[in-house]
Tab-separated table of C-alpha atoms in Angstrom:
chain	number	residue	atom	x	y	z
A	1	MET	CA	0.000	0.000	0.000
A	2	LEU	CA	1.600	3.259	-1.143
A	3	ASP	CA	1.901	6.259	1.162
A	4	THR	CA	-0.482	9.006	0.077
A	5	LEU	CA	-0.374	11.090	3.241
A	6	THR	CA	2.587	12.985	4.644
A	7	ILE	CA	2.693	12.548	8.408
A	8	ALA	CA	4.938	14.779	10.510
A	9	THR	CA	7.158	12.515	12.598
A	10	GLN	CA	9.109	13.328	15.738
A	11	ARG	CA	11.476	10.479	16.542
A	12	THR	CA	12.248	9.631	20.124
A	13	THR	CA	15.628	10.740	21.469
A	14	ALA	CA	15.620	7.925	24.036
A	15	PRO	CA	14.729	4.649	22.275
A	16	ARG	CA	13.852	1.838	24.681
A	17	LEU	CA	13.974	-1.047	22.223
A	18	PRO	CA	17.568	-2.165	23.005
A	19	GLY	CA	16.620	-2.853	26.620
A	20	ILE	CA	13.509	-4.958	25.931
A	21	ASN	CA	13.516	-8.674	26.759
A	22	PHE	CA	11.023	-10.154	24.322
A	23	ALA	CA	11.107	-13.484	26.161
A	24	GLN	CA	9.520	-11.889	29.225
A	25	LEU	CA	6.553	-9.767	28.241
A	26	ASP	CA	3.473	-9.098	30.351
A	27	PHE	CA	0.569	-8.560	27.963
A	28	GLY	CA	-0.186	-4.866	27.488
A	29	LYS	CA	2.511	-3.442	29.759
A	30	THR	CA	5.443	-2.728	27.431
A	31	PHE	CA	4.890	-0.084	24.772
A	32	ALA	CA	6.812	0.755	21.607
A	33	ASP	CA	8.677	4.022	21.163
A	34	HIS	CA	6.142	6.023	19.148
A	35	MET	CA	2.425	6.733	18.832
A	36	LEU	CA	0.094	8.355	16.306
A	37	VAL	CA	-2.026	11.345	17.345
A	38	VAL	CA	-4.773	13.065	15.330
A	39	ASP	CA	-7.210	15.657	16.705
A	40	TYR	CA	-10.721	16.488	15.535
A	41	HIS	CA	-12.159	19.968	16.017
A	42	ASP	CA	-14.070	22.629	14.104
A	43	GLY	CA	-15.882	19.839	12.277
A	44	GLN	CA	-12.858	18.225	10.667
A	45	TRP	CA	-9.846	16.033	11.294
A	46	GLN	CA	-6.550	17.882	11.659
A	47	GLU	CA	-3.053	16.866	10.549
A	48	PRO	CA	-1.793	13.570	12.002
A	49	HIS	CA	1.477	13.387	13.906
A	50	ILE	CA	3.756	10.575	15.012
A	51	VAL	CA	5.444	11.445	18.298
A	52	PRO	CA	7.377	9.633	21.045
A	53	TYR	CA	5.185	7.462	23.263
A	54	GLY	CA	4.313	9.315	26.426
A	55	ASP	CA	1.659	10.723	28.707
A	56	ILE	CA	-1.075	13.021	27.439
A	57	SER	CA	-2.866	15.830	29.231
A	58	VAL	CA	-6.653	16.163	29.502
A	59	SER	CA	-8.976	18.488	31.388
A	60	PRO	CA	-10.591	17.246	34.613
A	61	ALA	CA	-13.866	18.086	32.834
A	62	ASN	CA	-12.984	15.824	29.878
A	63	SER	CA	-16.299	14.520	28.619
A	64	ALA	CA	-14.975	11.027	27.812
A	65	ILE	CA	-14.155	10.556	31.498
A	66	HIS	CA	-17.610	11.683	32.603
A	67	TYR	CA	-19.867	10.366	29.824
A	68	GLY	CA	-17.993	7.493	28.205
A	69	GLN	CA	-17.457	8.522	24.591
A	70	SER	CA	-14.474	6.243	24.093
A	71	ILE	CA	-13.932	3.462	21.548
A	72	PHE	CA	-11.016	1.278	20.504
A	73	GLU	CA	-9.797	-1.543	18.283
A	74	GLY	CA	-7.398	-4.433	18.759
A	75	MET	CA	-5.230	-5.790	15.968
A	76	LYS	CA	-1.788	-7.303	15.411
A	77	ALA	CA	1.311	-7.048	13.217
A	78	TYR	CA	3.492	-10.079	12.518
A	79	LYS	CA	6.874	-10.833	10.980
A	80	ASN	CA	6.858	-13.469	8.274
A	81	HIS	CA	9.611	-16.020	7.636
A	82	ASN	CA	11.426	-13.446	5.448
A	83	GLY	CA	11.474	-10.861	8.241
A	84	GLU	CA	8.810	-8.715	6.551
A	85	VAL	CA	6.154	-7.073	8.717
A	86	ALA	CA	2.487	-7.443	7.805
A	87	LEU	CA	-0.855	-6.564	9.384
A	88	PHE	CA	-3.734	-9.016	9.731
A	89	ARG	CA	-6.980	-7.723	8.178
A	90	PRO	CA	-6.488	-4.037	9.109
A	91	LEU	CA	-9.272	-2.771	6.849
A	92	ASP	CA	-11.753	-4.931	8.753
A	93	ASN	CA	-10.636	-3.213	11.947
A	94	PHE	CA	-10.965	0.179	10.265
A	95	HIS	CA	-14.552	-0.481	9.191
A	96	ARG	CA	-15.484	-1.842	12.618
A	97	PHE	CA	-13.875	1.192	14.263
A	98	ASN	CA	-16.080	3.525	12.260
A	99	ALA	CA	-19.136	1.383	13.045
A	100	SER	CA	-18.328	1.856	16.740
A	101	ALA	CA	-17.886	5.587	16.151
A	102	ARG	CA	-21.339	5.850	14.568
A	103	ARG	CA	-22.939	3.976	17.462
A	104	MET	CA	-21.241	6.235	20.027
A	105	CYS	CA	-22.098	9.444	18.144
A	106	MET	CA	-18.470	10.170	17.268
A	107	PRO	CA	-16.964	11.343	13.960
A	108	GLU	CA	-15.865	8.674	11.511
A	109	LEU	CA	-12.187	8.542	10.619
A	110	PRO	CA	-11.035	8.810	6.969
A	111	GLU	CA	-9.530	5.573	5.691
A	112	GLU	CA	-6.404	7.399	4.568
A	113	VAL	CA	-5.718	8.737	8.058
A	114	PHE	CA	-6.306	5.364	9.722
A	115	MET	CA	-4.375	3.209	7.260
A	116	GLN	CA	-1.515	5.564	6.431
A	117	GLY	CA	-1.084	6.527	10.060
A	118	LEU	CA	-1.068	2.864	11.018
A	119	LEU	CA	1.375	1.781	8.302
A	120	GLN	CA	3.837	4.604	8.898
A	121	LEU	CA	3.771	4.081	12.661
A	122	ILE	CA	4.425	0.338	12.361
A	123	ARG	CA	7.151	0.968	9.798
A	124	LEU	CA	8.899	3.307	12.214
A	125	ASP	CA	8.651	0.823	15.089
A	126	SER	CA	9.092	-2.360	13.024
A	127	GLY	CA	11.902	-3.472	15.311
A	128	TRP	CA	9.322	-3.898	18.051
A	129	VAL	CA	7.544	-6.720	16.196
A	130	PRO	CA	8.628	-9.921	17.977
A	131	THR	CA	9.426	-13.158	16.169
A	132	ASP	CA	8.837	-15.897	18.769
A	133	ALA	CA	6.012	-18.370	18.134
A	134	GLY	CA	2.713	-17.003	19.441
A	135	SER	CA	4.026	-13.449	19.701
A	136	ALA	CA	3.056	-10.306	17.781
A	137	LEU	CA	2.938	-6.538	17.982
A	138	TYR	CA	-0.450	-5.720	19.479
A	139	ILE	CA	-1.944	-2.523	18.041
A	140	ARG	CA	-4.473	-0.378	19.885
A	141	PRO	CA	-6.221	2.342	17.833
A	142	PHE	CA	-8.587	4.366	20.027
A	143	MET	CA	-10.618	7.560	20.063
A	144	PHE	CA	-12.056	9.584	22.912
A	145	ALA	CA	-13.962	12.826	23.412
A	146	THR	CA	-11.895	15.855	24.402
A	147	ASP	CA	-14.427	18.584	25.181
A	148	ALA	CA	-13.808	20.148	28.595
A	149	MET	CA	-17.458	20.466	29.529
A	150	LEU	CA	-19.892	18.866	31.938
A	151	GLY	CA	-22.962	18.284	29.834
A	152	VAL	CA	-24.620	15.123	28.541
A	153	ARG	CA	-24.223	15.617	24.813
A	154	PRO	CA	-21.827	14.443	22.119
A	155	SER	CA	-18.452	16.133	22.325
A	156	GLU	CA	-17.463	18.565	19.590
A	157	SER	CA	-13.781	17.590	19.732
A	158	TYR	CA	-11.994	14.216	19.766
A	159	ARG	CA	-8.568	12.643	19.695
A	160	PHE	CA	-7.619	9.536	17.721
A	161	MET	CA	-4.456	7.695	18.683
A	162	ILE	CA	-2.605	4.461	17.984
A	163	ILE	CA	-0.237	2.857	20.468
A	164	THR	CA	1.476	-0.520	20.133
A	165	CYS	CA	3.012	-3.135	22.400
A	166	PRO	CA	4.875	-6.412	21.803
A	167	VAL	CA	3.010	-9.362	23.303
A	168	GLY	CA	3.261	-13.096	23.783
A	169	LEU	CA	0.501	-15.618	24.474
A	170	TYR	CA	-2.586	-14.235	26.227
A	171	TYR	CA	-3.724	-17.560	27.708
A	172	ALA	CA	-1.086	-20.179	28.463
A	173	LYS	CA	-3.505	-23.051	29.121
A	174	PRO	CA	-7.119	-24.086	28.407
A	175	LEU	CA	-9.794	-22.047	30.144
A	176	ARG	CA	-12.252	-22.689	32.921
A	177	VAL	CA	-15.444	-20.715	32.202
A	178	ARG	CA	-18.995	-20.637	33.512
A	179	PHE	CA	-22.342	-19.471	32.214
A	180	GLU	CA	-23.338	-16.081	33.651
A	181	GLU	CA	-27.042	-16.012	34.542
A	182	GLN	CA	-27.363	-12.840	36.613
A	183	TYR	CA	-25.306	-10.084	35.021
A	184	VAL	CA	-25.264	-9.178	31.330
A	185	ARG	CA	-22.564	-7.891	29.039
A	186	SER	CA	-25.059	-6.170	26.757
A	187	ALA	CA	-28.715	-6.229	25.745
A	188	GLU	CA	-30.357	-6.145	22.323
A	189	GLY	CA	-30.460	-2.544	21.191
A	190	GLY	CA	-27.526	-1.655	23.421
A	191	ALA	CA	-23.926	-0.972	22.440
A	192	GLY	CA	-22.612	-4.524	22.663
A	193	ALA	CA	-21.723	-4.621	18.966
A	194	ALA	CA	-19.479	-1.564	19.394
A	195	LYS	CA	-16.008	-1.689	20.931
A	196	ASN	CA	-16.751	1.058	23.405
A	197	ALA	CA	-14.928	1.261	26.710
A	198	GLY	CA	-18.092	1.053	28.813
A	199	ASN	CA	-18.790	-2.527	27.719
A	200	TYR	CA	-15.538	-3.652	29.271
A	201	GLY	CA	-15.863	-1.607	32.444
A	202	ALA	CA	-19.327	-3.014	33.128
A	203	ALA	CA	-18.056	-6.577	32.649
A	204	MET	CA	-15.326	-6.351	35.266
A	205	TYR	CA	-17.386	-6.928	38.413
A	206	PRO	CA	-19.195	-10.114	37.290
A	207	THR	CA	-15.907	-11.370	35.799
A	208	LYS	CA	-14.189	-10.752	39.149
A	209	LEU	CA	-16.886	-12.774	40.905
A	210	GLY	CA	-16.353	-15.614	38.452
A	211	GLN	CA	-12.595	-15.507	38.959
A	212	GLN	CA	-13.067	-15.688	42.718
A	213	GLU	CA	-14.930	-18.945	42.074
A	214	GLY	CA	-11.986	-20.340	40.122
A	215	TYR	CA	-13.016	-19.511	36.556
A	216	ASN	CA	-10.892	-17.615	34.041
A	217	GLN	CA	-13.818	-16.059	32.202
A	218	LEU	CA	-17.584	-16.051	31.835
A	219	ILE	CA	-19.853	-17.187	29.052
A	220	TRP	CA	-22.264	-14.274	28.783
A	221	THR	CA	-25.912	-15.131	28.118
A	222	ASP	CA	-28.745	-13.095	26.649
A	223	ALA	CA	-30.260	-10.317	28.745
A	224	SER	CA	-33.900	-11.421	28.560
A	225	GLU	CA	-33.797	-15.152	29.369
A	226	HIS	CA	-30.177	-15.888	30.374
A	227	LYS	CA	-30.538	-18.903	28.130
A	228	TYR	CA	-28.588	-18.278	24.956
A	229	VAL	CA	-24.836	-17.840	24.543
A	230	GLU	CA	-23.584	-14.367	23.639
A	231	GLU	CA	-19.789	-14.184	24.071
A	232	SER	CA	-17.078	-15.770	26.205
A	233	GLY	CA	-15.293	-13.118	28.241
A	234	THR	CA	-13.891	-10.686	25.677
A	235	MET	CA	-14.025	-13.302	22.897
A	236	ASN	CA	-16.579	-14.762	20.512
A	237	ALA	CA	-17.672	-18.262	21.520
A	238	LEU	CA	-17.532	-21.236	19.129
A	239	PHE	CA	-18.499	-24.882	19.572
A	240	ILE	CA	-17.928	-28.042	17.563
A	241	ILE	CA	-20.976	-30.291	18.004
A	242	ASP	CA	-21.203	-33.504	16.014
A	243	GLY	CA	-18.859	-32.189	13.315
A	244	ARG	CA	-20.605	-28.821	12.946
A	245	LEU	CA	-19.115	-25.443	13.868
A	246	ILE	CA	-21.785	-23.545	15.812
A	247	THR	CA	-21.589	-19.953	17.008
A	248	PRO	CA	-24.125	-17.320	18.087
A	249	ALA	CA	-25.415	-15.230	15.194
A	250	LEU	CA	-24.303	-11.594	15.233
A	251	SER	CA	-26.673	-9.072	16.760
A	252	SER	CA	-26.641	-5.632	18.347
A	253	SER	CA	-25.342	-7.271	21.535
A	254	ILE	CA	-22.509	-9.347	20.021
A	255	LEU	CA	-19.230	-7.990	18.653
A	256	ASP	CA	-18.415	-8.873	15.055
A	257	GLY	CA	-14.980	-10.356	15.767
A	258	ILE	CA	-12.310	-10.272	13.070
A	259	THR	CA	-10.850	-13.566	14.319
A	260	ARG	CA	-14.381	-15.002	14.360
A	261	ARG	CA	-14.801	-14.074	10.697
A	262	SER	CA	-11.461	-15.690	9.863
A	263	VAL	CA	-12.152	-18.945	11.709
A	264	LEU	CA	-15.596	-19.295	10.123
A	265	GLN	CA	-14.030	-18.736	6.696
A	266	LEU	CA	-11.435	-21.445	7.337
A	267	ALA	CA	-14.204	-23.854	8.344
A	268	ARG	CA	-16.097	-23.141	5.131
A	269	ASP	CA	-12.890	-23.509	3.101
A	270	TRP	CA	-12.452	-26.969	4.627
A	271	GLY	CA	-16.022	-28.019	3.935
A	272	MET	CA	-17.160	-28.017	7.567
A	273	PRO	CA	-20.833	-27.157	8.156
A	274	VAL	CA	-21.104	-23.728	9.836
A	275	GLU	CA	-24.178	-22.634	11.751
A	276	GLU	CA	-24.586	-19.033	12.932
A	277	ARG	CA	-27.671	-19.177	15.125
A	278	LYS	CA	-28.954	-19.138	18.665
A	279	VAL	CA	-27.240	-21.747	20.808
A	280	SER	CA	-28.393	-22.368	24.358
A	281	ALA	CA	-26.528	-23.461	27.466
A	282	ILE	CA	-28.761	-26.530	27.636
A	283	GLU	CA	-27.890	-27.552	24.063
A	284	ILE	CA	-24.179	-27.317	24.841
A	285	LEU	CA	-24.439	-29.275	28.094
A	286	ASP	CA	-26.663	-31.918	26.486
A	287	ALA	CA	-23.993	-32.329	23.806
A	288	GLN	CA	-21.349	-32.618	26.525
A	289	ARG	CA	-23.322	-35.352	28.275
A	290	ASN	CA	-24.034	-37.373	25.136
A	291	GLY	CA	-20.495	-37.049	23.797
A	292	THR	CA	-21.198	-34.923	20.711
A	293	LEU	CA	-19.556	-31.745	22.086
A	294	GLN	CA	-16.131	-32.145	20.533
A	295	GLU	CA	-14.683	-28.700	21.227
A	296	ALA	CA	-15.470	-25.339	22.777
A	297	PHE	CA	-13.217	-22.322	22.382
A	298	GLY	CA	-13.096	-18.546	22.360
A	299	VAL	CA	-11.655	-16.491	19.511
A	300	GLY	CA	-10.365	-12.925	19.577
A	301	THR	CA	-7.414	-10.758	18.600
A	302	ALA	CA	-5.627	-10.990	21.946
A	303	ALA	CA	-6.027	-14.727	22.490
A	304	THR	CA	-6.484	-15.801	18.821
A	305	ILE	CA	-7.989	-19.197	19.727
A	306	ALA	CA	-8.349	-20.201	23.384
A	307	SER	CA	-9.553	-23.723	24.158
A	308	ILE	CA	-12.146	-24.240	26.893
A	309	ALA	CA	-11.534	-27.163	29.268
A	310	VAL	CA	-14.324	-26.708	31.823
A	311	ILE	CA	-17.783	-25.110	31.650
A	312	GLY	CA	-19.601	-24.308	34.890
A	313	TYR	CA	-23.387	-24.201	35.037
A	314	GLN	CA	-25.581	-23.681	38.098
A	315	GLY	CA	-22.948	-24.876	40.541
A	316	HIS	CA	-21.708	-27.874	38.544
A	317	ASP	CA	-18.555	-28.139	36.418
A	318	TYR	CA	-18.616	-30.017	33.140
A	319	GLU	CA	-15.278	-31.155	31.728
A	320	LEU	CA	-14.686	-31.054	27.994
A	321	PRO	CA	-12.485	-33.507	26.103
A	322	THR	CA	-8.917	-32.468	25.402
A	323	PRO	CA	-8.773	-31.535	21.693
A	324	PRO	CA	-6.644	-34.067	19.778
A	325	ALA	CA	-3.846	-33.027	17.453
A	326	ASP	CA	-6.209	-32.956	14.462
A	327	ALA	CA	-8.955	-31.004	16.273
A	328	PHE	CA	-10.460	-28.095	14.361
A	329	SER	CA	-9.242	-25.447	16.838
A	330	ARG	CA	-5.669	-26.726	16.579
A	331	ARG	CA	-5.803	-26.855	12.773
A	332	ALA	CA	-7.294	-23.345	12.639
A	333	THR	CA	-4.622	-22.007	14.992
A	334	ALA	CA	-1.909	-23.535	12.813
A	335	ALA	CA	-3.534	-22.290	9.603
A	336	LEU	CA	-3.775	-18.703	10.838
A	337	ALA	CA	-0.159	-18.820	12.025
A	338	ALA	CA	0.965	-20.153	8.633
A	339	ILE	CA	-0.898	-17.396	6.783
A	340	ARG	CA	0.603	-14.726	9.033
A	341	SER	CA	4.123	-16.100	8.660
A	342	GLY	CA	3.840	-16.405	4.893
A	343	GLU	CA	4.346	-20.182	4.948
A	344	VAL	CA	1.149	-20.782	2.950
A	345	PRO	CA	-0.630	-18.687	0.300
A	346	ASP	CA	-2.852	-15.904	1.625
A	347	THR	CA	-5.800	-16.832	-0.575
A	348	HIS	CA	-8.196	-14.371	1.067
A	349	ASN	CA	-5.744	-11.417	0.988
A	350	TRP	CA	-5.898	-10.986	4.746
A	351	MET	CA	-2.321	-9.769	5.167
A	352	VAL	CA	-1.266	-6.189	4.375
A	353	ARG	CA	2.478	-5.644	4.114
A	354	VAL	CA	3.918	-2.732	6.009
């Protein structure tokens, strides 16, 4: 992708890359040397800048703090076997970012600003892209309101930024999860399909309760009946039942995951039946009891594919079989890794070279 936008760049005078131990990375705690910053005011986006990573200043009356106009994306850059850096499906993240912006009454970002800002930032910090298996450069585009005013209305000014951090595996072992039947992540007609900050803040308390009971994450259920699966923690939930890949159909309460799209496409490529529909807790547990539940896993940018080992329901734990070497989730994990590393053809044009 050719550069069509000139972005003023201020390089750091104190690079931190030489002191980074890529073998010991806590997810989301080590940040690359630079960040992209673009402000919106007077009804239009201003000139983007790449500057050294560092703190920013906001007013105590910042309307994002008080009223929650804040959205973000999560994506990754990888190095292939030739040492070239490429992004995984960045345009999908761009379109979803703008969908979140529309839902949260925020200005949409021009594609040129998002993509050129992203590419030039990653190019500058390409040395921060790790090469170990399971590692990547995690990329966090985000936007928040910047009006300094206490008033419940959409802000008139905003800031868009991109920061990045090298990461390893998000989950080191299969997950223990349980169905959540009291609290909800989102309701139909709400903002669950948007990646807005409030969704994640509201999920923390019920997740904490689940973790105190020994579970890693929750399987969120619908708001009206607490019967049907929505998501698993911060991931989309997928199940293999009797050779079919089953996942909840997208709705206004379920995030349209980029990894979800990719895994469903792989299944279709391989001739596996795919069903996007309502799937209930009872259906899953019945399949577990009669032996037709072959796999359960969550998919998302941070974790990619995270296998589920135990599902809790109404005080009882149900153990799932350990996926064999030829299990779908293992094959999909390997296939995505091979596409990202350039070991196999990228037939769907998911990778964008930096």
